[in-house]
C-alpha atoms as a PDB file:
ATOM      1  CA  MET A   1      14.189 -30.463 103.262  1.00  0.00           C
ATOM      2  CA  THR A   2      13.317 -28.093 106.012  1.00  0.00           C
ATOM      3  CA  ILE A   3      13.523 -29.521 109.594  1.00  0.00           C
ATOM      4  CA  GLU A   4      10.815 -28.127 111.885  1.00  0.00           C
ATOM      5  CA  HIS A   5      11.579 -27.610 115.443  1.00  0.00           C
ATOM      6  CA  PRO A   6       8.771 -27.584 118.419  1.00  0.00           C
ATOM      7  CA  PRO A   7       8.063 -24.323 119.613  1.00  0.00           C
ATOM      8  CA  ARG A   8      10.495 -23.279 122.619  1.00  0.00           C
ATOM      9  CA  PRO A   9       9.294 -23.149 125.985  1.00  0.00           C
ATOM     10  CA  GLU A  10       9.078 -19.895 128.082  1.00  0.00           C
ATOM     11  CA  MET A  11      12.364 -19.125 129.619  1.00  0.00           C
ATOM     12  CA  SER A  12      10.983 -19.001 133.071  1.00  0.00           C
ATOM     13  CA  LEU A  13      10.375 -22.941 132.538  1.00  0.00           C
ATOM     14  CA  VAL A  14      13.709 -23.436 131.011  1.00  0.00           C
ATOM     15  CA  LEU A  15      15.292 -22.049 134.024  1.00  0.00           C
ATOM     16  CA  LYS A  16      12.920 -24.089 136.318  1.00  0.00           C
ATOM     17  CA  ASP A  17      13.952 -27.326 134.536  1.00  0.00           C
ATOM     18  CA  ALA A  18      17.691 -26.519 134.618  1.00  0.00           C
ATOM     19  CA  ARG A  19      17.688 -26.347 138.208  1.00  0.00           C
ATOM     20  CA  ALA A  20      15.511 -29.551 138.709  1.00  0.00           C
ATOM     21  CA  GLY A  21      17.608 -31.404 135.967  1.00  0.00           C
ATOM     22  CA  ALA A  22      20.992 -30.450 137.973  1.00  0.00           C
ATOM     23  CA  ARG A  23      19.287 -31.836 141.131  1.00  0.00           C
ATOM     24  CA  GLU A  24      17.919 -34.990 139.693  1.00  0.00           C
ATOM     25  CA  ARG A  25      21.514 -35.667 138.152  1.00  0.00           C
ATOM     26  CA  GLY A  26      23.290 -34.803 141.346  1.00  0.00           C
ATOM     27  CA  LEU A  27      25.058 -31.774 139.756  1.00  0.00           C
ATOM     28  CA  PRO A  28      26.038 -29.050 142.213  1.00  0.00           C
ATOM     29  CA  VAL A  29      24.735 -25.572 141.003  1.00  0.00           C
ATOM     30  CA  LEU A  30      27.345 -22.829 141.987  1.00  0.00           C
ATOM     31  CA  SER A  31      27.360 -19.017 140.951  1.00  0.00           C
ATOM     32  CA  ALA A  32      30.734 -18.671 139.099  1.00  0.00           C
ATOM     33  CA  SER A  33      32.707 -16.403 136.640  1.00  0.00           C
ATOM     34  CA  PHE A  34      34.450 -18.163 133.949  1.00  0.00           C
ATOM     35  CA  GLY A  35      37.778 -16.446 132.858  1.00  0.00           C
ATOM     36  CA  THR A  36      37.706 -18.130 129.378  1.00  0.00           C
ATOM     37  CA  GLU A  37      35.202 -18.041 126.412  1.00  0.00           C
ATOM     38  CA  PRO A  38      33.427 -21.469 125.996  1.00  0.00           C
ATOM     39  CA  THR A  39      35.110 -23.791 123.670  1.00  0.00           C
ATOM     40  CA  VAL A  40      31.792 -25.786 123.199  1.00  0.00           C
ATOM     41  CA  ILE A  41      28.401 -24.308 122.883  1.00  0.00           C
ATOM     42  CA  PHE A  42      24.972 -26.083 122.814  1.00  0.00           C
ATOM     43  CA  VAL A  43      22.183 -24.079 121.308  1.00  0.00           C
ATOM     44  CA  SER A  44      18.737 -24.854 122.614  1.00  0.00           C
ATOM     45  CA  ALA A  45      17.192 -25.059 119.038  1.00  0.00           C
ATOM     46  CA  GLN A  46      19.692 -27.951 118.452  1.00  0.00           C
ATOM     47  CA  VAL A  47      20.304 -29.673 121.658  1.00  0.00           C
ATOM     48  CA  GLY A  48      17.806 -30.297 124.672  1.00  0.00           C
ATOM     49  CA  LEU A  49      18.355 -29.100 128.006  1.00  0.00           C
ATOM     50  CA  GLY A  50      18.401 -32.558 129.362  1.00  0.00           C
ATOM     51  CA  GLU A  51      20.985 -33.724 126.767  1.00  0.00           C
ATOM     52  CA  ALA A  52      23.131 -31.024 127.777  1.00  0.00           C
ATOM     53  CA  LEU A  53      23.000 -31.849 131.489  1.00  0.00           C
ATOM     54  CA  ASP A  54      23.659 -35.646 130.684  1.00  0.00           C
ATOM     55  CA  VAL A  55      26.931 -34.576 128.941  1.00  0.00           C
ATOM     56  CA  ALA A  56      27.839 -32.495 132.214  1.00  0.00           C
ATOM     57  CA  ARG A  57      27.176 -35.440 134.350  1.00  0.00           C
ATOM     58  CA  ALA A  58      28.915 -37.773 132.107  1.00  0.00           C
ATOM     59  CA  MET A  59      31.888 -35.835 132.189  1.00  0.00           C
ATOM     60  CA  ASN A  60      31.923 -35.619 135.907  1.00  0.00           C
ATOM     61  CA  ALA A  61      31.549 -31.827 136.090  1.00  0.00           C
ATOM     62  CA  PRO A  62      32.494 -30.823 139.502  1.00  0.00           C
ATOM     63  CA  PHE A  63      29.741 -28.071 139.505  1.00  0.00           C
ATOM     64  CA  ILE A  64      27.615 -26.234 136.907  1.00  0.00           C
ATOM     65  CA  SER A  65      26.695 -22.427 136.826  1.00  0.00           C
ATOM     66  CA  ILE A  66      23.079 -21.475 135.881  1.00  0.00           C
ATOM     67  CA  ASP A  67      22.260 -17.738 134.681  1.00  0.00           C
ATOM     68  CA  ALA A  68      19.503 -15.973 133.241  1.00  0.00           C
ATOM     69  CA  THR A  69      19.196 -12.441 131.697  1.00  0.00           C
ATOM     70  CA  GLU A  70      16.433 -10.113 131.420  1.00  0.00           C
ATOM     71  CA  PHE A  71      15.486  -8.107 128.400  1.00  0.00           C
ATOM     72  CA  SER A  72      15.525  -4.334 129.015  1.00  0.00           C
ATOM     73  CA  PHE A  73      13.367  -2.312 126.288  1.00  0.00           C
ATOM     74  CA  GLU A  74      15.158   0.907 127.281  1.00  0.00           C
ATOM     75  CA  ASP A  75      18.621  -0.592 126.504  1.00  0.00           C
ATOM     76  CA  PHE A  76      17.301  -2.149 123.203  1.00  0.00           C
ATOM     77  CA  ILE A  77      16.118   1.244 122.259  1.00  0.00           C
ATOM     78  CA  SER A  78      19.346   2.901 123.138  1.00  0.00           C
ATOM     79  CA  GLU A  79      21.180   0.603 121.313  1.00  0.00           C
ATOM     80  CA  VAL A  80      19.138   0.632 118.093  1.00  0.00           C
ATOM     81  CA  SER A  81      19.061   4.503 118.373  1.00  0.00           C
ATOM     82  CA  GLU A  82      22.842   4.695 118.544  1.00  0.00           C
ATOM     83  CA  GLU A  83      23.149   2.728 115.305  1.00  0.00           C
ATOM     84  CA  ASN A  84      20.445   4.619 113.511  1.00  0.00           C
ATOM     85  CA  GLU A  85      18.105   7.162 115.210  1.00  0.00           C
ATOM     86  CA  SER A  86      15.162   6.294 112.736  1.00  0.00           C
ATOM     87  CA  ALA A  87      15.182   2.640 113.163  1.00  0.00           C
ATOM     88  CA  ALA A  88      13.951   3.222 116.734  1.00  0.00           C
ATOM     89  CA  LEU A  89      10.794   4.627 115.497  1.00  0.00           C
ATOM     90  CA  GLU A  90       9.836   1.646 113.304  1.00  0.00           C
ATOM     91  CA  PRO A  91       6.690  -0.145 114.489  1.00  0.00           C
ATOM     92  CA  GLU A  92       8.197  -3.638 114.928  1.00  0.00           C
ATOM     93  CA  VAL A  93      10.928  -2.250 116.979  1.00  0.00           C
ATOM     94  CA  LYS A  94       8.433  -0.362 119.229  1.00  0.00           C
ATOM     95  CA  GLY A  95       6.462  -3.467 119.607  1.00  0.00           C
ATOM     96  CA  TYR A  96       9.304  -5.284 121.785  1.00  0.00           C
ATOM     97  CA  LYS A  97       8.087  -2.997 124.663  1.00  0.00           C
ATOM     98  CA  LYS A  98       5.640  -5.870 125.553  1.00  0.00           C
ATOM     99  CA  TYR A  99       8.822  -8.072 126.283  1.00  0.00           C
ATOM    100  CA  ASP A 100      10.335  -5.542 128.775  1.00  0.00           C
ATOM    101  CA  GLY A 101      11.595  -7.320 131.921  1.00  0.00           C
ATOM    102  CA  GLU A 102      11.042 -10.883 130.408  1.00  0.00           C
ATOM    103  CA  LEU A 103      13.783 -13.339 130.449  1.00  0.00           C
ATOM    104  CA  ASP A 104      15.572 -13.321 127.271  1.00  0.00           C
ATOM    105  CA  GLY A 105      18.259 -16.142 127.966  1.00  0.00           C
ATOM    106  CA  VAL A 106      19.121 -18.810 130.182  1.00  0.00           C
ATOM    107  CA  TYR A 107      22.797 -20.115 130.225  1.00  0.00           C
ATOM    108  CA  VAL A 108      24.497 -23.092 131.609  1.00  0.00           C
ATOM    109  CA  ARG A 109      28.033 -23.368 131.925  1.00  0.00           C
ATOM    110  CA  TRP A 110      30.530 -25.897 133.320  1.00  0.00           C
ATOM    111  CA  VAL A 111      34.118 -26.952 132.994  1.00  0.00           C
ATOM    112  CA  ALA A 112      35.362 -30.492 132.559  1.00  0.00           C
ATOM    113  CA  ALA A 113      38.305 -32.358 130.967  1.00  0.00           C
ATOM    114  CA  GLY A 114      40.174 -29.007 130.399  1.00  0.00           C
ATOM    115  CA  GLU A 115      37.084 -27.579 128.088  1.00  0.00           C
ATOM    116  CA  SER A 116      34.616 -24.951 128.965  1.00  0.00           C
ATOM    117  CA  PHE A 117      31.118 -25.753 127.960  1.00  0.00           C
ATOM    118  CA  LEU A 118      28.071 -23.575 127.461  1.00  0.00           C
ATOM    119  CA  TYR A 119      24.420 -24.240 127.058  1.00  0.00           C
ATOM    120  CA  MET A 120      22.104 -21.373 126.165  1.00  0.00           C
ATOM    121  CA  ALA A 121      18.474 -21.112 125.376  1.00  0.00           C
ATOM    122  CA  THR A 122      16.910 -18.043 124.078  1.00  0.00           C
ATOM    123  CA  PRO A 123      13.130 -17.289 123.225  1.00  0.00           C
ATOM    124  CA  GLU A 124      12.039 -17.229 119.565  1.00  0.00           C
ATOM    125  CA  TRP A 125      11.241 -13.473 119.571  1.00  0.00           C
ATOM    126  CA  CYS A 126      14.891 -12.887 120.475  1.00  0.00           C
ATOM    127  CA  ASP A 127      15.854 -14.412 117.200  1.00  0.00           C
ATOM    128  CA  ARG A 128      13.920 -11.459 115.361  1.00  0.00           C
ATOM    129  CA  ILE A 129      15.928  -9.062 117.407  1.00  0.00           C
ATOM    130  CA  GLY A 130      18.858 -10.594 116.167  1.00  0.00           C
ATOM    131  CA  GLU A 131      17.618 -10.425 112.568  1.00  0.00           C
ATOM    132  CA  LEU A 132      16.704  -6.630 112.956  1.00  0.00           C
ATOM    133  CA  GLN A 133      20.164  -6.068 114.296  1.00  0.00           C
ATOM    134  CA  GLY A 134      21.680  -7.882 111.357  1.00  0.00           C
ATOM    135  CA  GLN A 135      19.623  -6.028 108.922  1.00  0.00           C
ATOM    136  CA  GLN A 136      20.492  -2.821 110.629  1.00  0.00           C
ATOM    137  CA  GLU A 137      24.125  -3.597 110.505  1.00  0.00           C
ATOM    138  CA  GLU A 138      23.921  -4.602 106.824  1.00  0.00           C
ATOM    139  CA  ARG A 139      22.342  -1.090 106.017  1.00  0.00           C
ATOM    140  CA  ASP A 140      24.973   0.612 107.957  1.00  0.00           C
ATOM    141  CA  ARG A 141      27.572  -1.206 105.880  1.00  0.00           C
ATOM    142  CA  GLU A 142      25.901  -0.211 102.743  1.00  0.00           C
ATOM    143  CA  ASN A 143      25.622   3.358 103.999  1.00  0.00           C
ATOM    144  CA  ARG A 144      29.135   3.486 104.974  1.00  0.00           C
ATOM    145  CA  SER A 145      30.138   1.977 101.476  1.00  0.00           C
ATOM    146  CA  ARG A 146      28.127   4.743  99.922  1.00  0.00           C
ATOM    147  CA  ASP A 147      29.785   7.296 102.061  1.00  0.00           C
ATOM    148  CA  VAL A 148      33.154   6.046 101.258  1.00  0.00           C
ATOM    149  CA  ALA A 149      32.509   5.972  97.558  1.00  0.00           C
ATOM    150  CA  ALA A 150      31.063   9.384  97.560  1.00  0.00           C
ATOM    151  CA  MET A 151      34.233  10.643  99.491  1.00  0.00           C
ATOM    152  CA  TRP A 152      36.635   9.369  97.003  1.00  0.00           C
ATOM    153  CA  ALA A 153      34.616  10.527  94.165  1.00  0.00           C
ATOM    154  CA  ARG A 154      34.651  14.083  95.546  1.00  0.00           C
ATOM    155  CA  ARG A 155      38.172  13.789  96.423  1.00  0.00           C
ATOM    156  CA  ARG A 156      39.007  12.732  92.834  1.00  0.00           C
ATOM    157  CA  GLU A 157      36.679  15.945  91.690  1.00  0.00           C
ATOM    158  CA  LEU A 158      38.376  18.318  93.897  1.00  0.00           C
ATOM    159  CA  ALA A 159      41.870  17.185  92.960  1.00  0.00           C
ATOM    160  CA  GLU A 160      41.000  17.664  89.393  1.00  0.00           C
ATOM    161  CA  GLU A 161      39.906  21.160  89.979  1.00  0.00           C
ATOM    162  CA  ILE A 162      42.962  21.904  91.879  1.00  0.00           C
ATOM    163  CA  GLU A 163      45.282  20.545  89.289  1.00  0.00           C
ATOM    164  CA  ALA A 164      43.402  22.619  86.365  1.00  0.00           C
ATOM    165  CA  LEU A 165      44.541  25.793  88.188  1.00  0.00           C
ATOM    166  CA  PRO A 166      46.772  27.567  85.922  1.00  0.00           C
ATOM    167  CA  ALA A 167      49.101  28.527  88.975  1.00  0.00           C
ATOM    168  CA  VAL A 168      49.381  25.058  89.982  1.00  0.00           C
ATOM    169  CA  ARG A 169      50.270  23.867  86.703  1.00  0.00           C
ATOM    170  CA  GLY A 170      52.664  26.630  86.026  1.00  0.00           C
ATOM    171  CA  ILE A 171      54.807  26.235  89.166  1.00  0.00           C
ATOM    172  CA  GLY A 172      57.620  23.843  89.522  1.00  0.00           C
ATOM    173  CA  THR A 173      57.377  20.707  91.190  1.00  0.00           C
ATOM    174  CA  ARG A 174      59.005  21.911  94.300  1.00  0.00           C
ATOM    175  CA  GLY A 175      56.499  24.624  95.092  1.00  0.00           C
ATOM    176  CA  ARG A 176      53.397  22.977  93.617  1.00  0.00           C
ATOM    177  CA  LYS A 177      52.274  21.213  96.798  1.00  0.00           C
ATOM    178  CA  ALA A 178      52.272  24.476  99.124  1.00  0.00           C
ATOM    179  CA  LEU A 179      50.650  26.441  96.361  1.00  0.00           C
ATOM    180  CA  ALA A 180      47.902  23.659  95.826  1.00  0.00           C
ATOM    181  CA  THR A 181      47.307  23.664  99.480  1.00  0.00           C
ATOM    182  CA  ARG A 182      46.731  27.395  99.686  1.00  0.00           C
ATOM    183  CA  LEU A 183      44.429  27.500  96.849  1.00  0.00           C
ATOM    184  CA  ALA A 184      42.330  24.393  97.589  1.00  0.00           C
ATOM    185  CA  GLY A 185      40.310  26.229 100.274  1.00  0.00           C
ATOM    186  CA  GLY A 186      38.690  28.365  97.874  1.00  0.00           C
ATOM    187  CA  LEU A 187      37.254  25.258  95.964  1.00  0.00           C
ATOM    188  CA  LEU A 188      35.767  23.647  98.779  1.00  0.00           C
ATOM    189  CA  LYS A 189      31.838  23.119  99.067  1.00  0.00           C
ATOM    190  CA  GLU A 190      29.955  23.979 102.317  1.00  0.00           C
ATOM    191  CA  ASP A 191      29.156  20.257 102.836  1.00  0.00           C
ATOM    192  CA  ASP A 192      32.937  19.315 102.143  1.00  0.00           C
ATOM    193  CA  ASP A 193      34.907  17.702 105.111  1.00  0.00           C
ATOM    194  CA  PRO A 194      38.074  19.936 105.761  1.00  0.00           C
ATOM    195  CA  GLY A 195      40.073  16.956 106.052  1.00  0.00           C
ATOM    196  CA  LEU A 196      39.495  16.274 102.317  1.00  0.00           C
ATOM    197  CA  VAL A 197      41.943  18.785 101.319  1.00  0.00           C
ATOM    198  CA  LEU A 198      44.914  16.891 102.336  1.00  0.00           C
ATOM    199  CA  GLY A 199      44.386  13.800 100.144  1.00  0.00           C
ATOM    200  CA  ALA A 200      42.902  15.826  97.347  1.00  0.00           C
ATOM    201  CA  VAL A 201      46.063  18.141  97.144  1.00  0.00           C
ATOM    202  CA  ARG A 202      48.325  15.033  97.175  1.00  0.00           C
ATOM    203  CA  ASP A 203      46.383  13.586  94.463  1.00  0.00           C
ATOM    204  CA  ALA A 204      46.453  16.808  92.476  1.00  0.00           C
ATOM    205  CA  VAL A 205      50.090  17.157  92.826  1.00  0.00           C
ATOM    206  CA  GLU A 206      50.617  13.531  91.579  1.00  0.00           C
ATOM    207  CA  LEU A 207      48.335  14.157  88.622  1.00  0.00           C
ATOM    208  CA  ALA A 208      49.898  17.189  87.693  1.00  0.00           C
ATOM    209  CA  GLY A 209      53.298  15.616  87.778  1.00  0.00           C
ATOM    210  CA  VAL A 210      51.930  12.697  85.662  1.00  0.00           C
ATOM    211  CA  ASN A 211      50.253  14.992  83.016  1.00  0.00           C
ATOM    212  CA  ALA A 212      53.486  17.024  82.647  1.00  0.00           C
ATOM    213  CA  ILE A 213      55.506  14.251  82.158  1.00  0.00           C
ATOM    214  CA  GLY A 214      53.173  12.949  79.368  1.00  0.00           C
ATOM    215  CA  ALA A 215      52.964  16.576  77.659  1.00  0.00           C
ATOM    216  CA  TYR A 216      56.878  16.991  77.861  1.00  0.00           C
ATOM    217  CA  ALA A 217      57.534  13.654  76.440  1.00  0.00           C
ATOM    218  CA  GLU A 218      55.895  14.635  73.350  1.00  0.00           C
ATOM    219  CA  ILE A 219      57.741  18.050  73.275  1.00  0.00           C
ATOM    220  CA  GLU A 220      61.179  16.651  73.763  1.00  0.00           C
ATOM    221  CA  SER A 221      60.723  13.816  71.221  1.00  0.00           C
ATOM    222  CA  ASP A 222      60.878  16.490  68.433  1.00  0.00           C
ATOM    223  CA  LEU A 223      62.440  19.615  70.292  1.00  0.00           C
ATOM    224  CA  VAL A 224      64.075  20.833  66.948  1.00  0.00           C
ATOM    225  CA  VAL A 225      60.595  21.312  65.466  1.00  0.00           C
ATOM    226  CA  VAL A 226      59.339  23.175  68.537  1.00  0.00           C
ATOM    227  CA  ALA A 227      62.528  25.467  68.338  1.00  0.00           C
ATOM    228  CA  ARG A 228      61.650  26.313  64.679  1.00  0.00           C
ATOM    229  CA  ASN A 229      58.046  27.191  65.688  1.00  0.00           C
ATOM    230  CA  LEU A 230      59.224  29.278  68.457  1.00  0.00           C
ATOM    231  CA  ILE A 231      61.504  31.571  66.417  1.00  0.00           C
ATOM    232  CA  GLU A 232      58.336  32.455  64.209  1.00  0.00           C
ATOM    233  CA  THR A 233      56.710  34.011  67.294  1.00  0.00           C
ATOM    234  CA  ASP A 234      56.409  37.630  68.330  1.00  0.00           C
ATOM    235  CA  GLY A 235      57.374  36.687  71.757  1.00  0.00           C
ATOM    236  CA  TRP A 236      60.884  35.531  70.471  1.00  0.00           C
ATOM    237  CA  GLN A 237      61.456  37.828  67.695  1.00  0.00           C
ATOM    238  CA  SER A 238      60.966  40.754  69.941  1.00  0.00           C
ATOM    239  CA  VAL A 239      63.640  39.981  72.673  1.00  0.00           C
ATOM    240  CA  TRP A 240      67.569  39.635  72.236  1.00  0.00           C
ATOM    241  CA  ARG A 241      68.803  39.213  75.438  1.00  0.00           C
ATOM    242  CA  THR A 242      69.500  35.670  76.827  1.00  0.00           C
ATOM    243  CA  PRO A 243      67.468  35.850  79.903  1.00  0.00           C
ATOM    244  CA  ASP A 244      64.593  37.380  77.881  1.00  0.00           C
ATOM    245  CA  ARG A 245      64.843  34.413  75.379  1.00  0.00           C
ATOM    246  CA  ILE A 246      64.792  31.844  78.039  1.00  0.00           C
ATOM    247  CA  ALA A 247      61.583  33.441  79.265  1.00  0.00           C
ATOM    248  CA  ALA A 248      60.322  33.386  75.869  1.00  0.00           C
ATOM    249  CA  ALA A 249      61.277  29.795  75.487  1.00  0.00           C
ATOM    250  CA  LYS A 250      59.438  29.006  78.777  1.00  0.00           C
ATOM    251  CA  ALA A 251      56.328  30.931  77.960  1.00  0.00           C
ATOM    252  CA  PHE A 252      56.272  28.979  74.519  1.00  0.00           C
ATOM    253  CA  LEU A 253      56.612  25.554  76.310  1.00  0.00           C
ATOM    254  CA  LEU A 254      53.855  26.622  78.930  1.00  0.00           C
ATOM    255  CA  SER A 255      51.319  27.397  75.941  1.00  0.00           C
ATOM    256  CA  SER A 256      52.235  24.267  74.044  1.00  0.00           C
ATOM    257  CA  THR A 257      51.572  22.053  77.077  1.00  0.00           C
ATOM    258  CA  ASN A 258      48.183  23.344  78.662  1.00  0.00           C
ATOM    259  CA  GLY A 259      50.207  25.258  81.177  1.00  0.00           C
ATOM    260  CA  TYR A 260      52.663  22.714  82.701  1.00  0.00           C
ATOM    261  CA  ALA A 261      55.711  24.437  83.770  1.00  0.00           C
ATOM    262  CA  PRO A 262      58.947  23.232  82.090  1.00  0.00           C
ATOM    263  CA  THR A 263      62.349  22.681  83.824  1.00  0.00           C
ATOM    264  CA  ALA A 264      65.066  25.463  83.831  1.00  0.00           C
ATOM    265  CA  ALA A 265      67.223  23.129  81.782  1.00  0.00           C
ATOM    266  CA  LEU A 266      64.548  22.534  79.025  1.00  0.00           C
ATOM    267  CA  SER A 267      63.812  26.090  78.747  1.00  0.00           C
ATOM    268  CA  GLU A 268      67.629  26.814  78.232  1.00  0.00           C
ATOM    269  CA  GLN A 269      67.913  23.907  75.948  1.00  0.00           C
ATOM    270  CA  LEU A 270      65.158  25.097  73.767  1.00  0.00           C
ATOM    271  CA  ARG A 271      66.567  28.789  73.691  1.00  0.00           C
ATOM    272  CA  ARG A 272      70.193  27.206  72.261  1.00  0.00           C
ATOM    273  CA  LEU A 273      67.993  25.442  69.674  1.00  0.00           C
ATOM    274  CA  ALA A 274      66.069  28.191  68.575  1.00  0.00           C
ATOM    275  CA  GLU A 275      69.236  30.492  68.404  1.00  0.00           C
ATOM    276  CA  ASP A 276      70.873  27.691  66.224  1.00  0.00           C
ATOM    277  CA  GLU A 277      67.724  27.402  64.045  1.00  0.00           C
ATOM    278  CA  ALA A 278      67.554  31.056  63.572  1.00  0.00           C
ATOM    279  CA  ARG A 279      71.091  31.244  62.515  1.00  0.00           C
ATOM    280  CA  LEU A 280      70.296  28.409  59.889  1.00  0.00           C
ATOM    281  CA  LYS A 281      67.211  30.090  58.636  1.00  0.00           C
ATOM    282  CA  PRO A 282      67.513  31.317  54.991  1.00  0.00           C
ATOM    283  CA  LYS A 283      67.655  35.116  54.876  1.00  0.00           C
ATOM    284  CA  MET A 284      65.411  37.209  52.685  1.00  0.00           C
ATOM    285  CA  PRO A 285      67.352  38.967  49.756  1.00  0.00           C
ATOM    286  CA  PRO A 286      67.725  42.784  50.446  1.00  0.00           C
ATOM    287  CA  ARG A 287      65.613  45.156  48.730  1.00  0.00           C
ATOM    288  CA  TYR A 288      67.459  47.408  46.278  1.00  0.00           C
ATOM    289  CA  LEU A 289      67.178  50.201  43.841  1.00  0.00           C
ATOM    290  CA  ARG A 290      67.778  49.802  40.129  1.00  0.00           C
ATOM    291  CA  LEU A 291      70.338  51.599  38.765  1.00  0.00           C
ATOM    292  CA  GLY A 292      69.543  55.121  36.925  1.00  0.00           C
ATOM    293  CA  THR A 293      66.177  55.288  38.405  1.00  0.00           C
ATOM    294  CA  ASN A 294      64.624  57.070  41.551  1.00  0.00           C
ATOM    295  CA  THR A 295      62.111  54.414  42.241  1.00  0.00           C
ATOM    296  CA  GLN A 296      61.599  53.731  46.005  1.00  0.00           C
ATOM    297  CA  PRO A 297      61.482  50.144  47.073  1.00  0.00           C
ATOM    298  CA  SER A 298      57.735  49.347  47.695  1.00  0.00           C
ATOM    299  CA  SER A 299      56.603  49.346  51.321  1.00  0.00           C
END
């Protein structure tokens, strides 16, 4: 069930009634500043002014303070524009100019029994201002949420682009971050925030590390088979020196893992296994000439 409240009186009448009500109840009215926030608040839409003044008298309040504030359209527009420039141009917002200089609040305060009390009355048109500001705050929150989501999406996209660079994948973990930082600038778009690079590089380095671990877990699970495949390559068969064979093993691992750099220890381990497998590989029988013929071996 909806409870209907009578229309609120003009604030000038509320101010007049507050002063008159205080005199009728013998409550002194003094200008005062209160150092604490009110612990009890009465709102005019729920509690009448006379009821609030009766509470002050019943609690033997030594005095009450009555204040009123004026609505400033200029301040209102400035506040709205600060939150959203386009909102200040909306017809409903501009319509509040007619209230410029009118009272937008009457406040009665007192202290009794160790508690601070406040009675506040505001005009109905002020409620709509609060609704407008609330709607604007909601739109601002939604816009910020979209901006944050877009920022994270772009950061993830940039991190994936950085991680996909062959140079970033192909360098060891120690130098990867520094290299990724140098190369990331070339991937930025015109509207990208330069501050995006730091987070994207961190994500790219982490992503490269995770991907490399996954790729080499599969490689190391059957390194003997990898060694057998290595010795069949031209890159292996064309070199004999140990450093060259380590380089051939590293190159083979790079090509087998989409470019992720192996550790020096793994490249050396693969080189040793490849050499062992090469020694165990059956040799092709040598070509020979039949006795008593001049037939040359076919080429």
